[in-house]
Coordinates of N, CA and C in Angstrom, one line a residue:
M1 N -47.9 -47.5 65.4 CA -46.5 -47.8 65.8 C -46.0 -49.0 65.1
S2 N -45.0 -49.2 64.8 CA -43.9 -49.8 64.6 C -42.9 -50.6 65.5
R3 N -43.5 -51.7 65.4 CA -42.7 -52.3 66.8 C -40.9 -53.1 66.5
V4 N -39.9 -52.5 67.1 CA -38.7 -53.0 66.2 C -39.3 -54.0 67.3
I5 N -38.3 -55.1 66.0 CA -38.1 -56.9 66.6 C -36.3 -57.0 67.0
P6 N -36.3 -57.3 68.1 CA -34.6 -57.3 68.1 C -34.1 -58.5 67.2
P7 N -32.9 -58.9 67.2 CA -32.3 -59.4 66.3 C -32.8 -61.1 66.8
P8 N -32.5 -61.8 66.4 CA -32.5 -63.0 67.1 C -30.8 -63.3 67.9
K9 N -30.7 -63.5 69.6 CA -29.6 -64.0 70.1 C -28.5 -64.6 68.9
Q10 N -27.6 -64.6 69.4 CA -26.9 -65.8 68.6 C -27.0 -67.4 69.6
Q11 N -27.1 -68.1 68.4 CA -26.9 -69.1 70.1 C -25.8 -69.2 70.3
K12 N -25.5 -69.8 72.0 CA -24.3 -70.5 71.9 C -24.0 -71.4 71.4
K13 N -22.6 -71.5 71.1 CA -22.0 -72.5 70.2 C -22.4 -73.4 71.8
L14 N -22.7 -75.0 71.1 CA -22.2 -76.7 71.8 C -20.8 -76.6 71.7
P15 N -20.5 -77.3 73.6 CA -19.3 -77.7 73.6 C -19.3 -78.9 73.0
E16 N -17.7 -79.3 72.3 CA -17.7 -80.5 71.3 C -17.0 -81.3 72.1
A17 N -17.2 -82.1 71.9 CA -16.1 -83.7 72.5 C -15.1 -83.6 72.8
P18 N -14.2 -83.5 73.9 CA -13.1 -83.9 73.8 C -12.4 -85.0 72.6
S19 N -10.6 -84.0 72.3 CA -10.5 -84.7 71.7 C -9.6 -86.1 71.7
K20 N -9.2 -86.0 73.0 CA -9.5 -87.7 74.0 C -9.8 -87.3 74.9
L21 N -9.7 -89.1 75.6 CA -10.5 -88.9 76.8 C -9.8 -88.0 77.9
P22 N -10.4 -88.3 78.9 CA -9.4 -87.5 80.2 C -8.7 -88.3 80.7
N23 N -7.5 -88.0 81.3 CA -6.2 -88.9 82.0 C -6.8 -89.4 83.0
V24 N -7.2 -90.6 83.8 CA -8.4 -91.2 84.3 C -7.1 -91.3 86.0
G25 N -5.6 -91.0 85.4 CA -4.7 -91.4 86.3 C -4.7 -90.1 87.0
A26 N -4.1 -88.7 86.0 CA -4.7 -87.3 87.0 C -5.6 -87.4 87.4
D27 N -7.2 -88.0 87.1 CA -8.2 -87.6 88.0 C -8.2 -88.5 89.1
R28 N -7.4 -89.7 89.8 CA -7.3 -90.2 90.6 C -6.2 -89.8 91.5
V29 N -5.1 -89.1 91.0 CA -4.1 -88.7 91.3 C -4.8 -87.3 92.4
R30 N -5.5 -86.0 91.4 CA -6.1 -85.8 92.3 C -7.4 -85.4 93.3
G31 N -7.9 -87.0 92.8 CA -8.5 -87.0 94.3 C -8.2 -87.8 95.1
L32 N -6.7 -88.5 94.7 CA -6.2 -88.8 96.5 C -5.4 -87.7 96.9
D33 N -4.9 -87.1 96.3 CA -4.5 -85.6 96.6 C -5.5 -84.6 97.6
F34 N -6.6 -84.3 97.4 CA -7.8 -84.0 97.5 C -7.8 -84.7 98.8
L35 N -7.9 -85.6 98.6 CA -8.6 -86.6 100.1 C -7.3 -86.5 101.3
F36 N -6.0 -86.8 101.2 CA -4.7 -86.5 102.0 C -5.3 -85.0 103.0
G37 N -5.3 -83.9 101.4 CA -5.3 -82.6 101.7 C -6.9 -82.3 103.3
A38 N -7.5 -83.6 102.9 CA -9.0 -83.7 103.7 C -8.5 -84.2 105.2
L39 N -7.3 -85.9 105.4 CA -7.2 -86.3 105.8 C -6.5 -85.4 107.0
K40 N -5.6 -84.2 106.8 CA -4.8 -83.1 107.3 C -5.8 -82.6 108.2
A41 N -6.3 -82.1 107.7 CA -8.1 -81.5 108.1 C -8.4 -81.7 108.6
A42 N -9.3 -82.6 109.0 CA -10.4 -83.4 109.5 C -10.1 -82.9 110.7
P43 N -10.8 -82.3 111.2 CA -11.1 -82.3 113.0 C -11.2 -83.2 114.3
D44 N -11.6 -84.4 113.4 CA -11.5 -85.0 115.0 C -11.9 -87.0 113.9
D45 N -11.5 -87.4 114.8 CA -11.2 -89.3 115.0 C -12.4 -89.6 113.6
A46 N -13.8 -89.5 114.1 CA -14.6 -90.2 113.1 C -14.3 -89.9 111.5
S47 N -13.8 -88.2 110.9 CA -14.3 -87.6 109.9 C -12.7 -88.6 109.5
A48 N -11.9 -88.2 110.4 CA -10.5 -89.2 109.6 C -10.8 -90.1 109.3
K49 N -11.9 -91.4 110.0 CA -12.0 -92.8 109.7 C -12.4 -92.1 108.5
H50 N -13.2 -91.3 108.0 CA -13.9 -91.8 106.9 C -13.3 -91.4 105.6
V51 N -12.7 -90.6 105.4 CA -11.5 -89.7 105.3 C -10.6 -91.1 104.2
E52 N -10.2 -92.1 105.1 CA -9.4 -92.9 105.5 C -9.9 -93.6 104.4
A53 N -10.7 -94.3 105.2 CA -11.7 -95.6 104.0 C -11.5 -95.1 103.1
R54 N -12.0 -94.3 101.9 CA -12.0 -93.6 101.1 C -10.7 -93.1 99.7
I55 N -9.5 -92.9 100.6 CA -7.8 -93.1 100.5 C -8.1 -94.7 99.8
W56 N -8.6 -96.0 101.4 CA -8.0 -96.5 100.4 C -9.1 -97.3 100.0
A57 N -10.4 -97.0 99.7 CA -11.3 -97.0 97.8 C -10.0 -96.8 97.5
L58 N -9.8 -95.5 96.9 CA -9.2 -95.6 95.7 C -7.9 -96.8 96.0
W59 N -7.2 -97.0 96.6 CA -6.1 -97.3 96.2 C -6.4 -99.1 96.1
L60 N -7.2 -99.4 96.5 CA -8.4 -100.7 96.1 C -8.5 -100.8 94.5
Q61 N -9.1 -99.4 93.8 CA -9.5 -100.4 92.9 C -8.2 -100.2 92.2
T62 N -9.0 -101.0 90.5 CA -8.2 -101.7 89.9 C -8.5 -101.7 87.7
P63 N -8.3 -101.0 87.6 CA -9.2 -100.7 85.8 C -9.5 -102.2 85.1
S64 N -8.4 -103.0 85.7 CA -8.4 -104.4 85.4 C -9.4 -105.8 85.9
D65 N -10.4 -106.0 85.3 CA -11.5 -107.0 86.2 C -10.6 -108.1 86.4
T66 N -9.5 -108.9 86.0 CA -8.6 -109.7 86.5 C -8.2 -109.7 87.8
A67 N -7.5 -108.9 87.7 CA -6.9 -108.1 88.7 C -7.8 -108.0 90.2
A68 N -9.0 -107.7 89.7 CA -9.8 -107.0 90.8 C -10.0 -109.0 91.3
L69 N -10.5 -109.8 90.1 CA -11.1 -111.2 90.6 C -9.5 -111.5 91.1
L70 N -8.1 -111.6 90.8 CA -7.5 -112.3 91.7 C -7.3 -111.8 93.0
M71 N -7.4 -110.5 92.8 CA -6.8 -109.7 94.1 C -7.9 -110.3 95.4
M72 N -9.4 -110.1 95.0 CA -10.6 -110.8 95.8 C -10.2 -112.3 95.9
R73 N -10.1 -113.1 95.2 CA -9.3 -114.6 95.3 C -7.7 -114.5 96.4
A74 N -6.9 -113.5 96.4 CA -6.0 -113.5 97.2 C -6.6 -113.4 98.7
K75 N -7.5 -112.5 98.8 CA -8.1 -111.6 99.8 C -8.6 -112.9 101.0
A76 N -9.1 -113.6 99.7 CA -10.2 -115.3 100.5 C -9.3 -116.0 101.4
A77 N -7.9 -116.3 100.1 CA -7.1 -117.3 100.4 C -6.6 -116.5 101.7
A78 N -5.4 -115.7 102.0 CA -5.1 -115.1 103.0 C -5.5 -115.4 104.4
D79 N -7.3 -114.5 103.8 CA -7.6 -115.3 105.5 C -8.2 -116.3 106.0
A80 N -8.1 -117.4 105.2 CA -8.5 -119.0 105.0 C -6.8 -119.1 105.4
Q81 N -5.9 -118.3 105.8 CA -4.6 -119.1 106.0 C -4.1 -119.5 105.4
Q82 N -4.4 -119.9 104.1 CA -3.6 -119.9 102.4 C -2.5 -119.2 102.6
T83 N -1.5 -118.8 103.0 CA -0.5 -117.4 102.4 C 0.1 -117.9 100.9
D84 N 0.8 -119.1 101.0 CA 1.4 -120.5 99.6 C 0.2 -118.9 98.3
V85 N -0.7 -120.0 98.7 CA -2.0 -119.6 97.8 C -2.2 -118.0 97.2
A86 N -2.2 -117.6 98.2 CA -2.8 -115.7 98.4 C -1.2 -115.5 98.0
M87 N -0.2 -115.4 97.8 CA 0.9 -114.8 97.4 C 1.2 -115.7 95.9
K88 N 0.6 -116.4 95.1 CA 0.9 -116.9 93.9 C 0.4 -115.6 93.0
L89 N -1.3 -116.4 93.6 CA -2.3 -114.5 93.2 C -2.0 -113.6 93.2
L90 N -0.9 -113.1 93.8 CA -0.5 -111.7 94.2 C 0.0 -111.8 93.0
D91 N 1.8 -113.0 93.1 CA 2.6 -112.7 91.8 C 1.9 -112.7 90.7
A92 N 1.0 -112.9 90.0 CA 0.4 -113.0 89.6 C -0.3 -111.4 89.0
V93 N -1.0 -110.7 90.2 CA -1.4 -109.9 90.0 C 0.0 -108.5 89.6
I94 N 0.9 -108.9 90.2 CA 1.7 -108.3 89.9 C 2.5 -107.9 88.3
K95 N 2.6 -109.1 88.1 CA 3.3 -109.8 86.8 C 1.7 -109.1 85.8
L96 N 0.6 -109.2 86.0 CA -0.4 -108.6 85.3 C -0.3 -107.3 85.4
R97 N -0.5 -106.5 86.3 CA -0.3 -105.6 86.6 C 0.4 -104.7 87.8
P98 N 2.2 -104.3 87.1 CA 2.5 -104.0 88.2 C 2.8 -102.5 88.3
D99 N 1.7 -101.6 88.1 CA 1.4 -100.4 88.6 C 0.2 -100.3 89.6
Y100 N -0.3 -101.6 90.1 CA -1.3 -101.8 91.1 C -0.2 -101.6 92.5
I101 N -0.9 -100.3 93.4 CA 0.6 -101.0 94.7 C -0.3 -101.4 95.5
E102 N -1.6 -101.4 95.4 CA -2.3 -102.9 96.4 C -1.9 -104.0 96.3
A103 N -1.8 -104.8 95.5 CA -0.8 -106.3 95.2 C 0.8 -106.1 95.9
W104 N 1.4 -105.0 95.8 CA 2.6 -105.5 96.1 C 2.4 -104.6 97.6
N105 N 1.7 -103.8 98.0 CA 0.9 -103.5 100.0 C 0.5 -105.1 100.3
W106 N -0.4 -105.7 99.8 CA -0.4 -106.7 100.4 C 0.4 -108.5 100.2
R107 N 0.9 -108.0 99.6 CA 1.7 -108.4 99.3 C 3.1 -108.7 100.4
S108 N 3.2 -107.5 100.7 CA 4.4 -106.7 101.4 C 3.9 -107.2 102.9
K109 N 2.7 -107.9 103.1 CA 2.4 -108.2 104.3 C 1.8 -109.8 104.8
L110 N 1.8 -110.4 103.5 CA 1.9 -112.2 103.2 C 4.1 -112.3 103.7
Y111 N 4.9 -111.1 102.9 CA 6.6 -111.4 104.0 C 6.3 -111.3 105.1
Y112 N 5.6 -109.9 105.2 CA 6.3 -110.2 106.9 C 5.7 -110.7 107.6
V113 N 4.2 -111.2 107.5 CA 4.2 -112.9 108.4 C 4.4 -114.3 108.5
K114 N 5.7 -113.8 107.3 CA 6.3 -114.8 107.2 C 8.0 -114.6 107.6
N115 N 7.7 -113.4 107.9 CA 8.9 -113.4 108.9 C 10.2 -113.5 107.5
D116 N 9.4 -113.0 105.7 CA 10.7 -112.8 105.5 C 10.7 -110.9 105.1
Y117 N 12.1 -110.3 105.4 CA 11.5 -109.1 105.8 C 12.6 -108.6 104.8
A118 N 13.6 -109.5 104.1 CA 13.9 -109.2 102.6 C 13.1 -108.8 101.3
H119 N 12.0 -109.7 101.4 CA 11.0 -109.6 100.2 C 10.0 -108.7 101.0
S120 N 9.6 -108.3 102.0 CA 8.7 -107.8 102.3 C 9.3 -106.1 101.8
L121 N 10.6 -105.5 102.2 CA 11.5 -104.5 102.2 C 11.1 -104.4 100.5
E122 N 11.3 -105.0 100.1 CA 11.5 -105.1 98.4 C 10.0 -104.8 97.6
D123 N 8.9 -105.4 98.7 CA 7.4 -104.7 98.0 C 7.1 -103.2 98.9
I124 N 7.5 -103.5 99.4 CA 7.4 -101.7 100.5 C 7.6 -101.0 99.9
Q125 N 9.4 -100.9 99.0 CA 9.2 -100.0 98.4 C 8.8 -99.8 96.8
Q126 N 8.3 -100.9 96.6 CA 7.6 -100.6 95.5 C 6.4 -99.9 95.5
V127 N 6.0 -100.1 96.4 CA 5.0 -99.5 96.9 C 5.0 -97.4 97.3
L128 N 6.2 -97.6 98.0 CA 5.9 -96.3 98.0 C 7.3 -95.3 96.7
I129 N 7.1 -95.9 96.2 CA 8.4 -95.5 94.6 C 6.7 -95.2 94.1
R130 N 5.7 -95.6 93.8 CA 4.4 -95.4 93.2 C 3.4 -94.4 94.1
E131 N 3.2 -94.6 95.2 CA 2.4 -93.6 96.3 C 3.7 -93.2 97.5
P132 N 4.4 -92.6 97.5 CA 5.2 -92.2 99.6 C 4.0 -91.7 99.6
R133 N 2.9 -91.7 99.8 CA 2.0 -91.4 101.1 C 1.2 -92.3 101.8
H134 N 1.8 -93.8 101.5 CA 0.6 -95.1 101.9 C 1.3 -95.1 103.2
F135 N 0.4 -94.9 103.6 CA 0.5 -94.6 105.4 C 0.7 -96.4 106.2
G136 N 0.2 -97.2 105.2 CA -0.1 -98.0 105.2 C 1.7 -98.8 105.5
A137 N 2.1 -98.7 104.0 CA 3.7 -99.5 104.1 C 4.6 -98.7 104.9
L138 N 4.4 -97.0 105.3 CA 5.6 -96.6 105.4 C 4.8 -96.8 107.1
V139 N 3.9 -97.1 108.1 CA 4.5 -98.3 109.6 C 4.8 -99.9 109.3
E140 N 4.1 -100.3 108.5 CA 4.8 -101.4 108.2 C 6.6 -101.4 108.1
L141 N 6.9 -100.9 107.4 CA 8.1 -100.4 106.8 C 9.0 -100.3 108.7
G142 N 8.1 -99.0 109.7 CA 8.6 -98.9 110.6 C 8.7 -100.7 111.8
M143 N 7.2 -100.6 111.6 CA 7.5 -102.2 112.1 C 8.7 -103.0 111.8
I144 N 8.6 -103.2 110.4 CA 9.8 -104.3 110.5 C 11.4 -103.6 111.1
M145 N 12.0 -102.3 110.9 CA 12.6 -101.4 110.9 C 12.7 -101.8 112.8
Q146 N 11.6 -101.6 113.3 CA 11.3 -102.0 115.1 C 12.0 -103.9 115.1
D147 N 11.9 -104.0 114.4 CA 11.9 -106.0 114.7 C 13.1 -106.1 114.4
I148 N 14.1 -105.5 113.3 CA 15.1 -105.1 113.4 C 16.5 -104.6 114.4
G149 N 15.9 -103.9 114.8 CA 16.6 -103.4 115.7 C 17.2 -102.2 115.3
N150 N 16.6 -101.1 114.4 CA 16.9 -100.1 113.5 C 15.7 -99.2 114.0
D151 N 16.1 -99.0 115.5 CA 14.4 -97.8 116.2 C 14.7 -96.6 115.1
K152 N 16.2 -96.1 114.9 CA 15.9 -94.8 114.3 C 15.1 -94.9 112.8
R153 N 15.5 -96.0 112.3 CA 14.3 -95.7 110.8 C 13.2 -95.9 111.7
A154 N 12.9 -96.6 112.5 CA 11.1 -97.6 112.9 C 11.1 -95.8 113.2
L155 N 11.3 -94.8 114.1 CA 10.9 -94.3 114.3 C 10.7 -92.5 112.6
E156 N 11.4 -93.0 112.0 CA 11.3 -92.2 110.5 C 10.3 -92.4 109.9
A157 N 10.5 -93.6 109.8 CA 9.3 -94.5 109.0 C 7.9 -93.5 110.0
F158 N 7.3 -94.1 110.9 CA 6.4 -93.7 111.8 C 6.1 -91.7 111.9
R159 N 7.6 -91.7 111.9 CA 7.4 -90.0 112.3 C 6.5 -89.9 110.1
K160 N 6.7 -90.0 109.5 CA 6.4 -90.1 108.5 C 5.2 -90.9 107.8
A161 N 4.7 -91.0 108.5 CA 3.2 -92.2 108.5 C 2.2 -91.2 108.9
L162 N 2.7 -90.9 110.5 CA 1.4 -89.7 111.4 C 1.8 -88.5 110.2
D163 N 2.7 -88.3 109.9 CA 2.5 -87.3 109.2 C 1.4 -87.0 108.0
V164 N 1.6 -88.2 107.2 CA -0.3 -88.0 106.1 C -0.8 -88.6 106.6
N165 N -1.1 -89.4 107.9 CA -2.3 -89.2 108.5 C -2.2 -89.6 110.2
P166 N -2.6 -88.1 110.3 CA -2.0 -88.2 111.4 C -3.1 -88.2 112.4
Y167 N -4.1 -89.8 112.3 CA -5.5 -90.0 113.0 C -4.8 -91.7 113.3
L168 N -4.0 -92.2 112.5 CA -3.1 -93.1 112.5 C -3.0 -94.0 114.5
E169 N -4.4 -94.8 114.3 CA -3.7 -95.3 116.0 C -3.0 -96.5 116.5
K170 N -2.5 -95.6 117.7 CA -1.3 -95.9 118.2 C 0.0 -95.0 117.6
M171 N 0.2 -94.8 117.3 CA 1.4 -94.0 116.3 C 2.1 -93.2 117.0
P172 N 0.4 -92.5 117.8 CA 2.3 -90.7 118.4 C 2.0 -91.5 119.5
D173 N 1.6 -92.4 120.6 CA 2.6 -93.2 121.4 C 3.6 -94.1 121.2
M174 N 3.8 -94.8 120.0 CA 4.9 -95.0 119.3 C 5.8 -94.0 118.8
V175 N 5.6 -93.1 118.7 CA 6.5 -91.9 118.2 C 7.1 -91.5 118.9
K176 N 6.4 -91.7 120.4 CA 6.6 -90.8 121.7 C 7.9 -91.6 122.2
T177 N 7.5 -93.1 122.5 CA 8.7 -94.3 123.3 C 9.4 -94.2 122.3
L178 N 9.2 -94.3 121.2 CA 11.1 -94.5 120.5 C 11.8 -93.6 120.2
S179 N 10.7 -92.1 120.9 CA 11.6 -90.8 120.6 C 12.3 -90.3 121.7
E180 N 11.8 -90.9 122.4 CA 12.4 -91.2 124.1 C 13.8 -91.8 124.2
K181 N 13.9 -93.3 123.6 CA 14.4 -93.5 123.2 C 15.9 -94.0 122.7
I182 N 15.6 -92.9 121.9 CA 16.6 -91.8 121.0 C 16.8 -91.6 120.8
E183 N 16.0 -90.3 121.4 CA 17.0 -89.1 122.0 C 16.3 -88.5 123.1
G184 N 16.2 -89.4 123.7 CA 15.9 -89.1 125.3 C 15.0 -87.8 125.6
R185 N 14.8 -88.2 127.1 CA 13.3 -87.4 127.8 C 13.4 -85.3 127.7
D186 N 12.5 -85.2 127.1 CA 12.7 -83.9 127.4 C 12.8 -83.1 129.0
I187 N 13.5 -82.5 129.2 CA 14.2 -82.3 130.7 C 12.6 -81.1 131.4

């Protein structure tokens, strides 16, 4: 009896290396999109805080070692109440990496602490142009608007922040208080 030997199976072609490297920026945006979806769908506060921490971690990442080092030094200077030193370091980061959102965000906070609302608002605008879902910048925008007596814009900013991150502490109460003040109480 002769045995028929089947023809050898064709080997699957190995995948080729991509002609260009993947766009890390696009991957980062997809990662943030996923995390923002997870934040809205979070079943509880603890889960939301975990997702929020991952969003902040992504925002803090920079492809520049120099920018990362300057940010570390800026944070240390700010923690040591050396606001002017922190500002100069953040200026350098922004000059080096104008696309780095957190440098703008941190500098806006320092301006806010110095009651320099005009410069703080300029930096917040730069943050929100680059990342409209930046709930930290939206909350800060609302605080400035409230400080200058523009409760309507404050309420709008707080509502946007809460829409992006439904688990922001104290924000529901602030929205309720401002809503009642601006729009009146329900009967």
